[in-house]
mmCIF file of C-alpha atoms in Angstrom:
data_model
loop_
_atom_site.group_PDB
_atom_site.id
_atom_site.type_symbol
_atom_site.label_atom_id
_atom_site.label_comp_id
_atom_site.label_asym_id
_atom_site.label_seq_id
_atom_site.Cartn_x
_atom_site.Cartn_y
_atom_site.Cartn_z
ATOM 1 C CA UNK B 1 -5.831 4.859 -3.923
ATOM 2 C CA UNK B 2 -4.567 1.377 -4.187
ATOM 3 C CA UNK B 3 -1.205 0.249 -3.134
ATOM 4 C CA UNK B 4 1.170 -2.192 -4.543
ATOM 5 C CA UNK B 5 0.562 -5.888 -3.343
ATOM 6 C CA UNK B 6 3.765 -7.204 -1.828
ATOM 7 C CA UNK B 7 5.038 -10.340 -3.022
ATOM 8 C CA UNK B 8 6.504 -12.856 -0.552
ATOM 9 C CA UNK B 9 10.055 -14.170 -1.634
ATOM 10 C CA UNK B 10 9.828 -17.431 0.271
ATOM 11 C CA UNK B 11 6.931 -19.456 1.876
ATOM 12 C CA UNK B 12 4.272 -17.324 3.522
ATOM 13 C CA UNK B 13 4.207 -17.472 7.360
ATOM 14 C CA UNK B 14 1.705 -17.362 10.038
ATOM 15 C CA UNK B 15 2.375 -14.443 12.434
ATOM 16 C CA UNK B 16 2.916 -15.724 15.924
ATOM 17 C CA UNK B 17 1.189 -13.885 18.918
ATOM 18 C CA UNK B 18 3.973 -12.253 20.867
ATOM 19 C CA UNK B 19 3.886 -10.501 24.144
ATOM 20 C CA UNK B 20 4.549 -6.788 23.563
ATOM 21 C CA UNK B 21 5.238 -3.965 26.093
ATOM 22 C CA UNK B 22 2.737 -1.524 25.655
ATOM 23 C CA UNK B 23 4.115 1.751 24.695
ATOM 24 C CA UNK B 24 3.857 4.826 26.997
ATOM 25 C CA UNK B 25 1.304 7.139 25.390
ATOM 26 C CA UNK B 26 1.865 10.635 26.417
ATOM 27 C CA UNK B 27 -1.003 13.081 26.264
ATOM 28 C CA UNK B 28 -1.162 15.188 23.179
ATOM 29 C CA UNK B 29 -1.206 18.684 24.704
ATOM 30 C CA UNK B 30 -0.610 20.472 21.630
ATOM 31 C CA UNK B 31 -4.025 19.055 20.138
ATOM 32 C CA UNK B 32 -5.783 19.719 23.399
ATOM 33 C CA UNK B 33 -4.543 23.410 23.369
ATOM 34 C CA UNK B 34 -5.923 23.592 19.788
ATOM 35 C CA UNK B 35 -9.248 22.059 20.765
ATOM 36 C CA UNK B 36 -9.724 24.354 23.794
ATOM 37 C CA UNK B 37 -8.791 27.282 21.490
ATOM 38 C CA UNK B 38 -11.571 26.448 18.972
ATOM 39 C CA UNK B 39 -14.127 25.832 21.888
ATOM 40 C CA UNK B 40 -13.386 29.157 23.005
ATOM 41 C CA UNK B 41 -14.153 30.499 19.300
ATOM 42 C CA UNK B 42 -17.257 28.462 19.266
ATOM 43 C CA UNK B 43 -18.527 29.956 22.423
ATOM 44 C CA UNK B 44 -18.317 33.431 20.783
ATOM 45 C CA UNK B 45 -19.535 32.392 17.324
ATOM 46 C CA UNK B 46 -21.709 29.203 17.745
ATOM 47 C CA UNK B 47 -23.281 29.389 14.299
ATOM 48 C CA UNK B 48 -19.971 29.487 12.319
ATOM 49 C CA UNK B 49 -19.807 26.133 10.423
ATOM 50 C CA UNK B 50 -16.081 26.460 9.723
ATOM 51 C CA UNK B 51 -15.302 26.405 13.406
ATOM 52 C CA UNK B 52 -16.853 22.917 13.802
ATOM 53 C CA UNK B 53 -15.131 21.810 10.477
ATOM 54 C CA UNK B 54 -11.873 23.054 11.964
ATOM 55 C CA UNK B 55 -12.349 21.104 15.230
ATOM 56 C CA UNK B 56 -13.324 18.010 13.372
ATOM 57 C CA UNK B 57 -9.877 17.923 11.637
ATOM 58 C CA UNK B 58 -8.106 18.286 15.023
ATOM 59 C CA UNK B 59 -10.305 15.431 16.386
ATOM 60 C CA UNK B 60 -9.401 13.340 13.380
ATOM 61 C CA UNK B 61 -5.759 13.999 13.819
ATOM 62 C CA UNK B 62 -6.200 12.523 17.462
ATOM 63 C CA UNK B 63 -7.850 9.571 15.765
ATOM 64 C CA UNK B 64 -11.048 10.525 17.405
ATOM 65 C CA UNK B 65 -13.344 9.858 14.338
ATOM 66 C CA UNK B 66 -16.593 9.772 16.470
ATOM 67 C CA UNK B 67 -16.237 13.217 17.500
ATOM 68 C CA UNK B 68 -14.948 14.486 14.316
ATOM 69 C CA UNK B 69 -17.951 12.913 12.627
ATOM 70 C CA UNK B 70 -20.264 14.541 15.188
ATOM 71 C CA UNK B 71 -18.671 17.970 14.443
ATOM 72 C CA UNK B 72 -19.383 17.441 10.777
ATOM 73 C CA UNK B 73 -23.026 16.643 11.358
ATOM 74 C CA UNK B 74 -23.162 19.941 13.157
ATOM 75 C CA UNK B 75 -21.200 21.765 10.325
ATOM 76 C CA UNK B 76 -23.616 20.314 7.518
ATOM 77 C CA UNK B 77 -26.630 21.458 9.850
ATOM 78 C CA UNK B 78 -25.439 25.098 9.593
ATOM 79 C CA UNK B 79 -24.231 24.858 5.927
ATOM 80 C CA UNK B 80 -25.073 22.301 3.417
ATOM 81 C CA UNK B 81 -23.952 24.252 0.414
ATOM 82 C CA UNK B 82 -20.254 23.426 0.395
ATOM 83 C CA UNK B 83 -18.959 20.287 -1.292
ATOM 84 C CA UNK B 84 -15.973 20.285 0.800
ATOM 85 C CA UNK B 85 -18.014 19.633 3.956
ATOM 86 C CA UNK B 86 -19.702 16.726 2.424
ATOM 87 C CA UNK B 87 -16.556 15.336 1.111
ATOM 88 C CA UNK B 88 -14.795 15.509 4.323
ATOM 89 C CA UNK B 89 -17.775 13.914 6.319
ATOM 90 C CA UNK B 90 -17.697 11.097 3.726
ATOM 91 C CA UNK B 91 -14.086 10.576 4.156
ATOM 92 C CA UNK B 92 -14.598 10.167 7.991
ATOM 93 C CA UNK B 93 -17.264 7.572 7.293
ATOM 94 C CA UNK B 94 -14.833 5.798 4.936
ATOM 95 C CA UNK B 95 -12.273 5.757 7.900
ATOM 96 C CA UNK B 96 -14.859 4.531 10.543
ATOM 97 C CA UNK B 97 -15.709 1.556 8.264
ATOM 98 C CA UNK B 98 -19.029 2.917 7.276
ATOM 99 C CA UNK B 99 -18.675 3.743 3.583
ATOM 100 C CA UNK B 100 -22.609 3.302 2.993
ATOM 101 C CA UNK B 101 -23.349 6.351 5.148
ATOM 102 C CA UNK B 102 -20.814 8.097 3.060
ATOM 103 C CA UNK B 103 -22.597 7.139 -0.200
ATOM 104 C CA UNK B 104 -25.862 8.480 1.262
ATOM 105 C CA UNK B 105 -24.317 11.721 1.999
ATOM 106 C CA UNK B 106 -22.901 11.982 -1.449
ATOM 107 C CA UNK B 107 -26.312 11.261 -2.823
ATOM 108 C CA UNK B 108 -27.657 14.167 -0.785
ATOM 109 C CA UNK B 109 -24.644 16.392 -1.971
ATOM 110 C CA UNK B 110 -25.202 15.487 -5.862
ATOM 111 C CA UNK B 111 -28.840 16.478 -5.340
ATOM 112 C CA UNK B 112 -27.604 19.943 -4.189
ATOM 113 C CA UNK B 113 -24.803 20.196 -6.779
ATOM 114 C CA UNK B 114 -25.123 17.811 -9.641
ATOM 115 C CA UNK B 115 -22.271 19.381 -11.673
ATOM 116 C CA UNK B 116 -19.564 18.613 -9.015
ATOM 117 C CA UNK B 117 -17.795 15.521 -10.190
ATOM 118 C CA UNK B 118 -15.850 15.148 -7.122
ATOM 119 C CA UNK B 119 -19.003 14.155 -5.387
ATOM 120 C CA UNK B 120 -19.548 11.351 -8.012
ATOM 121 C CA UNK B 121 -15.930 10.221 -7.763
ATOM 122 C CA UNK B 122 -16.073 9.860 -3.880
ATOM 123 C CA UNK B 123 -19.483 7.943 -4.066
ATOM 124 C CA UNK B 124 -17.920 5.696 -6.588
ATOM 125 C CA UNK B 125 -14.768 5.129 -4.479
ATOM 126 C CA UNK B 126 -17.043 4.341 -1.334
ATOM 127 C CA UNK B 127 -19.148 1.930 -3.304
ATOM 128 C CA UNK B 128 -15.890 0.321 -4.820
ATOM 129 C CA UNK B 129 -14.590 -0.378 -1.337
ATOM 130 C CA UNK B 130 -17.692 -1.633 0.219
ATOM 131 C CA UNK B 131 -18.006 -5.265 -0.927
ATOM 132 C CA UNK B 132 -20.854 -5.945 1.219
ATOM 133 C CA UNK B 133 -22.998 -4.202 -1.154
ATOM 134 C CA UNK B 134 -24.522 -6.302 -3.891
ATOM 135 C CA UNK B 135 -23.306 -5.172 -7.251
ATOM 136 C CA UNK B 136 -20.962 -2.576 -5.712
ATOM 137 C CA UNK B 137 -18.660 -2.554 -8.587
ATOM 138 C CA UNK B 138 -21.529 -1.819 -11.047
ATOM 139 C CA UNK B 139 -22.913 0.807 -8.770
ATOM 140 C CA UNK B 140 -19.431 2.478 -8.720
ATOM 141 C CA UNK B 141 -19.264 2.420 -12.411
ATOM 142 C CA UNK B 142 -22.721 4.109 -12.632
ATOM 143 C CA UNK B 143 -21.525 7.069 -10.471
ATOM 144 C CA UNK B 144 -18.310 7.352 -12.722
ATOM 145 C CA UNK B 145 -20.223 7.162 -16.015
ATOM 146 C CA UNK B 146 -22.455 9.989 -14.691
ATOM 147 C CA UNK B 147 -19.258 11.988 -13.745
ATOM 148 C CA UNK B 148 -17.925 11.742 -17.245
ATOM 149 C CA UNK B 149 -21.026 13.156 -18.621
ATOM 150 C CA UNK B 150 -20.590 16.237 -16.454
ATOM 151 C CA UNK B 151 -16.669 16.558 -16.926
ATOM 152 C CA UNK B 152 -14.919 14.091 -19.259
ATOM 153 C CA UNK B 153 -11.469 15.507 -18.346
ATOM 154 C CA UNK B 154 -11.338 14.442 -14.761
ATOM 155 C CA UNK B 155 -8.491 11.975 -14.472
ATOM 156 C CA UNK B 156 -9.660 10.481 -11.057
ATOM 157 C CA UNK B 157 -12.993 9.224 -12.959
ATOM 158 C CA UNK B 158 -10.724 7.117 -15.215
ATOM 159 C CA UNK B 159 -8.381 5.889 -12.468
ATOM 160 C CA UNK B 160 -11.380 4.394 -10.512
ATOM 161 C CA UNK B 161 -12.837 3.022 -13.467
ATOM 162 C CA UNK B 162 -9.446 1.268 -14.056
ATOM 163 C CA UNK B 163 -9.325 -0.103 -10.583
ATOM 164 C CA UNK B 164 -12.839 -1.528 -11.050
ATOM 165 C CA UNK B 165 -12.054 -3.106 -14.304
ATOM 166 C CA UNK B 166 -8.992 -4.574 -12.791
ATOM 167 C CA UNK B 167 -10.984 -6.219 -9.986
ATOM 168 C CA UNK B 168 -13.566 -7.460 -12.678
ATOM 169 C CA UNK B 169 -10.582 -9.087 -14.389
ATOM 170 C CA UNK B 170 -11.095 -6.973 -17.506
ATOM 171 C CA UNK B 171 -7.400 -6.170 -18.145
ATOM 172 C CA UNK B 172 -7.850 -4.538 -21.493
ATOM 173 C CA UNK B 173 -10.416 -1.955 -20.238
ATOM 174 C CA UNK B 174 -8.248 -1.441 -16.943
ATOM 175 C CA UNK B 175 -5.181 -0.600 -18.927
ATOM 176 C CA UNK B 176 -7.151 1.810 -21.264
ATOM 177 C CA UNK B 177 -8.651 3.485 -18.283
ATOM 178 C CA UNK B 178 -5.446 4.003 -16.464
ATOM 179 C CA UNK B 179 -3.773 5.245 -19.682
ATOM 180 C CA UNK B 180 -6.412 7.913 -19.926
ATOM 181 C CA UNK B 181 -5.830 8.835 -16.529
ATOM 182 C CA UNK B 182 -2.292 9.446 -17.147
ATOM 183 C CA UNK B 183 -3.013 11.410 -20.525
ATOM 184 C CA UNK B 184 -5.382 13.773 -18.634
ATOM 185 C CA UNK B 185 -2.860 14.018 -15.725
ATOM 186 C CA UNK B 186 0.741 13.236 -16.681
ATOM 187 C CA UNK B 187 1.754 13.276 -12.860
ATOM 188 C CA UNK B 188 -0.781 10.602 -11.842
ATOM 189 C CA UNK B 189 1.561 8.513 -9.745
ATOM 190 C CA UNK B 190 -0.908 5.889 -8.853
ATOM 191 C CA UNK B 191 -2.146 5.406 -12.277
ATOM 192 C CA UNK B 192 1.297 4.866 -13.710
ATOM 193 C CA UNK B 193 1.992 2.196 -10.912
ATOM 194 C CA UNK B 194 -1.194 0.357 -11.764
ATOM 195 C CA UNK B 195 -0.356 0.379 -15.498
ATOM 196 C CA UNK B 196 3.032 -1.112 -14.555
ATOM 197 C CA UNK B 197 1.639 -3.715 -12.547
ATOM 198 C CA UNK B 198 -0.919 -4.701 -15.160
ATOM 199 C CA UNK B 199 1.558 -4.829 -17.817
ATOM 200 C CA UNK B 200 4.113 -6.755 -15.716
ATOM 201 C CA UNK B 201 1.346 -9.547 -15.230
ATOM 202 C CA UNK B 202 1.147 -9.696 -19.001
ATOM 203 C CA UNK B 203 4.980 -9.954 -19.301
ATOM 204 C CA UNK B 204 4.984 -6.690 -21.194
ATOM 205 C CA UNK B 205 8.315 -4.889 -21.578
ATOM 206 C CA UNK B 206 6.746 -1.617 -21.317
ATOM 207 C CA UNK B 207 5.876 -2.301 -17.663
ATOM 208 C CA UNK B 208 9.350 -0.940 -16.465
ATOM 209 C CA UNK B 209 8.790 2.278 -18.610
ATOM 210 C CA UNK B 210 5.615 3.001 -16.637
ATOM 211 C CA UNK B 211 7.241 2.477 -13.255
ATOM 212 C CA UNK B 212 10.090 4.726 -14.311
ATOM 213 C CA UNK B 213 7.510 7.271 -14.993
ATOM 214 C CA UNK B 214 6.086 6.995 -11.828
ATOM 215 C CA UNK B 215 9.498 7.358 -10.140
ATOM 216 C CA UNK B 216 10.256 10.436 -11.974
ATOM 217 C CA UNK B 217 7.107 12.424 -10.725
ATOM 218 C CA UNK B 218 7.222 11.309 -6.963
ATOM 219 C CA UNK B 219 9.542 12.239 -3.995
ATOM 220 C CA UNK B 220 8.836 8.966 -2.387
ATOM 221 C CA UNK B 221 8.036 6.369 -5.138
ATOM 222 C CA UNK B 222 8.222 3.330 -2.901
ATOM 223 C CA UNK B 223 5.753 1.260 -4.755
ATOM 224 C CA UNK B 224 7.145 1.907 -8.156
ATOM 225 C CA UNK B 225 10.719 1.227 -7.089
ATOM 226 C CA UNK B 226 9.702 -1.976 -5.387
ATOM 227 C CA UNK B 227 7.755 -3.207 -8.354
ATOM 228 C CA UNK B 228 10.538 -2.298 -10.867
ATOM 229 C CA UNK B 229 13.225 -4.112 -8.466
ATOM 230 C CA UNK B 230 10.835 -7.194 -8.635
ATOM 231 C CA UNK B 231 10.703 -7.185 -12.461
ATOM 232 C CA UNK B 232 14.494 -7.020 -12.557
ATOM 233 C CA UNK B 233 14.795 -9.764 -10.095
ATOM 234 C CA UNK B 234 12.431 -12.073 -12.040
ATOM 235 C CA UNK B 235 14.186 -11.196 -15.209
ATOM 236 C CA UNK B 236 17.431 -12.040 -13.658
ATOM 237 C CA UNK B 237 16.025 -15.300 -12.441
ATOM 238 C CA UNK B 238 14.684 -16.305 -15.987
ATOM 239 C CA UNK B 239 18.285 -15.426 -17.437
ATOM 240 C CA UNK B 240 19.979 -17.586 -14.868
ATOM 241 C CA UNK B 241 17.649 -20.462 -15.584
ATOM 242 C CA UNK B 242 18.495 -20.030 -19.125
ATOM 243 C CA UNK B 243 22.259 -20.361 -18.483
ATOM 244 C CA UNK B 244 22.817 -16.564 -19.332
ATOM 245 C CA UNK B 245 24.787 -15.979 -16.352
ATOM 246 C CA UNK B 246 26.458 -12.734 -17.170
ATOM 247 C CA UNK B 247 23.150 -11.155 -18.214
ATOM 248 C CA UNK B 248 21.641 -12.601 -15.142
ATOM 249 C CA UNK B 249 24.298 -10.938 -12.836
ATOM 250 C CA UNK B 250 23.694 -7.500 -14.568
ATOM 251 C CA UNK B 251 19.951 -7.723 -13.731
ATOM 252 C CA UNK B 252 20.445 -8.950 -10.302
ATOM 253 C CA UNK B 253 22.747 -6.187 -9.539
ATOM 254 C CA UNK B 254 20.210 -3.651 -11.000
ATOM 255 C CA UNK B 255 17.577 -5.141 -8.831
ATOM 256 C CA UNK B 256 19.787 -4.892 -5.669
ATOM 257 C CA UNK B 257 20.490 -1.225 -6.266
ATOM 258 C CA UNK B 258 16.743 -0.506 -6.998
ATOM 259 C CA UNK B 259 15.527 -2.438 -3.798
ATOM 260 C CA UNK B 260 18.337 -0.269 -1.863
ATOM 261 C CA UNK B 261 16.572 2.887 -3.219
ATOM 262 C CA UNK B 262 13.188 1.501 -1.854
ATOM 263 C CA UNK B 263 14.938 1.143 1.541
ATOM 264 C CA UNK B 264 16.197 4.695 1.340
ATOM 265 C CA UNK B 265 12.583 5.800 0.963
ATOM 266 C CA UNK B 266 11.358 3.294 3.735
ATOM 267 C CA UNK B 267 13.798 1.509 5.765
ATOM 268 C CA UNK B 268 11.115 -0.585 7.145
ATOM 269 C CA UNK B 269 10.107 -2.356 3.684
ATOM 270 C CA UNK B 270 11.110 -5.916 4.701
ATOM 271 C CA UNK B 271 10.542 -7.310 1.199
ATOM 272 C CA UNK B 272 13.313 -5.326 -0.124
ATOM 273 C CA UNK B 273 15.724 -6.585 2.293
ATOM 274 C CA UNK B 274 14.445 -10.077 1.245
ATOM 275 C CA UNK B 275 14.762 -9.153 -2.383
ATOM 276 C CA UNK B 276 18.398 -8.116 -1.959
ATOM 277 C CA UNK B 277 19.170 -11.199 -0.032
ATOM 278 C CA UNK B 278 17.739 -13.398 -2.684
ATOM 279 C CA UNK B 279 19.628 -11.727 -5.471
ATOM 280 C CA UNK B 280 22.933 -11.971 -3.511
ATOM 281 C CA UNK B 281 22.201 -15.644 -2.865
ATOM 282 C CA UNK B 282 21.530 -16.333 -6.466
ATOM 283 C CA UNK B 283 24.884 -14.785 -7.410
ATOM 284 C CA UNK B 284 26.705 -16.949 -4.693
ATOM 285 C CA UNK B 285 27.281 -13.866 -2.565
ATOM 286 C CA UNK B 286 26.284 -15.819 0.439
ATOM 287 C CA UNK B 287 27.759 -13.655 3.130
ATOM 288 C CA UNK B 288 25.816 -10.621 1.737
ATOM 289 C CA UNK B 289 22.747 -12.603 1.479
ATOM 290 C CA UNK B 290 23.181 -13.502 5.249
ATOM 291 C CA UNK B 291 23.644 -9.987 6.145
ATOM 292 C CA UNK B 292 20.273 -8.797 4.379
ATOM 293 C CA UNK B 293 18.274 -11.636 5.581
ATOM 294 C CA UNK B 294 19.431 -10.920 9.009
ATOM 295 C CA UNK B 295 18.488 -7.238 8.648
ATOM 296 C CA UNK B 296 14.940 -8.528 7.482
ATOM 297 C CA UNK B 297 14.532 -10.534 10.775
ATOM 298 C CA UNK B 298 15.428 -7.204 12.840
ATOM 299 C CA UNK B 299 12.729 -5.293 10.750
ATOM 300 C CA UNK B 300 10.208 -7.877 11.189
ATOM 301 C CA UNK B 301 10.882 -10.204 13.913
ATOM 302 C CA UNK B 302 7.923 -12.466 13.166
ATOM 303 C CA UNK B 303 8.885 -13.248 9.500
ATOM 304 C CA UNK B 304 9.424 -16.969 9.450
ATOM 305 C CA UNK B 305 10.727 -16.933 5.832
ATOM 306 C CA UNK B 306 13.514 -14.551 6.800
ATOM 307 C CA UNK B 307 14.739 -16.663 9.479
ATOM 308 C CA UNK B 308 14.729 -19.646 6.985
ATOM 309 C CA UNK B 309 16.635 -17.700 4.462
ATOM 310 C CA UNK B 310 19.126 -16.584 7.059
ATOM 311 C CA UNK B 311 19.573 -20.186 8.299
ATOM 312 C CA UNK B 312 20.184 -21.364 4.731
ATOM 313 C CA UNK B 313 23.006 -18.747 4.406
ATOM 314 C CA UNK B 314 24.270 -19.768 7.878
ATOM 315 C CA UNK B 315 24.405 -23.395 6.734
ATOM 316 C CA UNK B 316 26.157 -22.700 3.469
ATOM 317 C CA UNK B 317 28.764 -20.723 5.399
ATOM 318 C CA UNK B 318 29.385 -23.699 7.691
ATOM 319 C CA UNK B 319 27.633 -22.318 10.718
ATOM 320 C CA UNK B 320 25.530 -25.217 11.398
ATOM 321 C CA UNK B 321 24.668 -24.540 14.953
ATOM 322 C CA UNK B 322 23.433 -21.073 14.144
ATOM 323 C CA UNK B 323 21.627 -22.441 11.219
ATOM 324 C CA UNK B 324 19.798 -24.917 13.490
ATOM 325 C CA UNK B 325 18.830 -22.112 15.758
ATOM 326 C CA UNK B 326 17.533 -19.969 12.877
ATOM 327 C CA UNK B 327 15.451 -22.877 11.527
ATOM 328 C CA UNK B 328 13.978 -23.285 14.832
ATOM 329 C CA UNK B 329 13.037 -19.640 15.197
ATOM 330 C CA UNK B 330 11.215 -20.021 11.751
ATOM 331 C CA UNK B 331 9.459 -22.976 13.030
ATOM 332 C CA UNK B 332 8.648 -21.193 16.312
ATOM 333 C CA UNK B 333 6.527 -18.848 14.186
ATOM 334 C CA UNK B 334 5.396 -21.257 11.552
ATOM 335 C CA UNK B 335 5.481 -24.793 12.649
ATOM 336 C CA UNK B 336 4.501 -26.041 9.139
ATOM 337 C CA UNK B 337 7.295 -24.411 7.372
ATOM 338 C CA UNK B 338 8.447 -27.532 5.401
ATOM 339 C CA UNK B 339 11.662 -26.532 4.080
ATOM 340 C CA UNK B 340 12.766 -25.374 7.790
ATOM 341 C CA UNK B 341 11.680 -28.906 9.036
ATOM 342 C CA UNK B 342 13.563 -30.690 6.362
ATOM 343 C CA UNK B 343 16.793 -28.547 6.835
ATOM 344 C CA UNK B 344 16.716 -28.664 10.707
ATOM 345 C CA UNK B 345 16.070 -32.539 10.725
ATOM 346 C CA UNK B 346 19.222 -32.950 8.386
ATOM 347 C CA UNK B 347 21.413 -30.897 10.623
ATOM 348 C CA UNK B 348 20.169 -32.970 13.647
ATOM 349 C CA UNK B 349 21.092 -36.164 11.981
ATOM 350 C CA UNK B 350 24.366 -37.908 13.305
ATOM 351 C CA UNK B 351 27.383 -36.514 11.348
#
């Protein structure tokens, strides 16, 4: 599934290479014990495909995709009649960066069970993500169109068609496909998010409605909340530029509350801290903006724009020495950050 593309509030920054202390990795004794237990079962029943399937999942949990894949080859050699075996093996190939092998596996599975639409959808997904394949989107669509003939009520088919049309810049058909996905599955979170994003690009007021739908059906609707907060922030900025200050403040405050809900779901969502800081700064709540930009630098210490924004607040608050240090921190990360260069130069001029 696709996720929301995060928008940077200020200048994008190059990430600096920082020396990091290697974390102490403790052996996963629990997983080792599980593998040992399955090994003992295999000794007693070496022709049982479910045991290799079970062990493959343990290997995958340990990020050992190579051994997981080897176990799935063994699983399929013992039983090639189960779709779940093929689908899991294909997922492992996706994780290992070899989607073509997964497509070949799906073709074999489809030859065995041509009525299983999950196999076509997985093949389409793998073709969709492998941009090294010439005409990969067309190939993906061919799998999905074949799946529709088998089961036109499968919401996943339309979701992936929507993604492909979105990549092909065919917004009308993308929206139609995502809408069909939500009609077939009213709890299709990612389809609602994609609809909201596409409509937001078109400045369609219905975008917020789709994000609200996504928020209602998910326990952790980070993407939907973040996208909704951005719409509120952008609307507020437009109102502010149109000299509608009261309405702008209302929207900025709504954006802030929504960004805070994002942070409640994922406290590491640095762009939400930036969004809050920007909203407070626009409302002249410089001290609050300074606080949230500072939190952003704590969450992501190599985010140049966060240091610049915190420096801007420090400068406005009369803390010129601190502002200069923050601008310098920004430039240490991104030496070409023009606005930081300008502000630092101004502060260094004789007063």
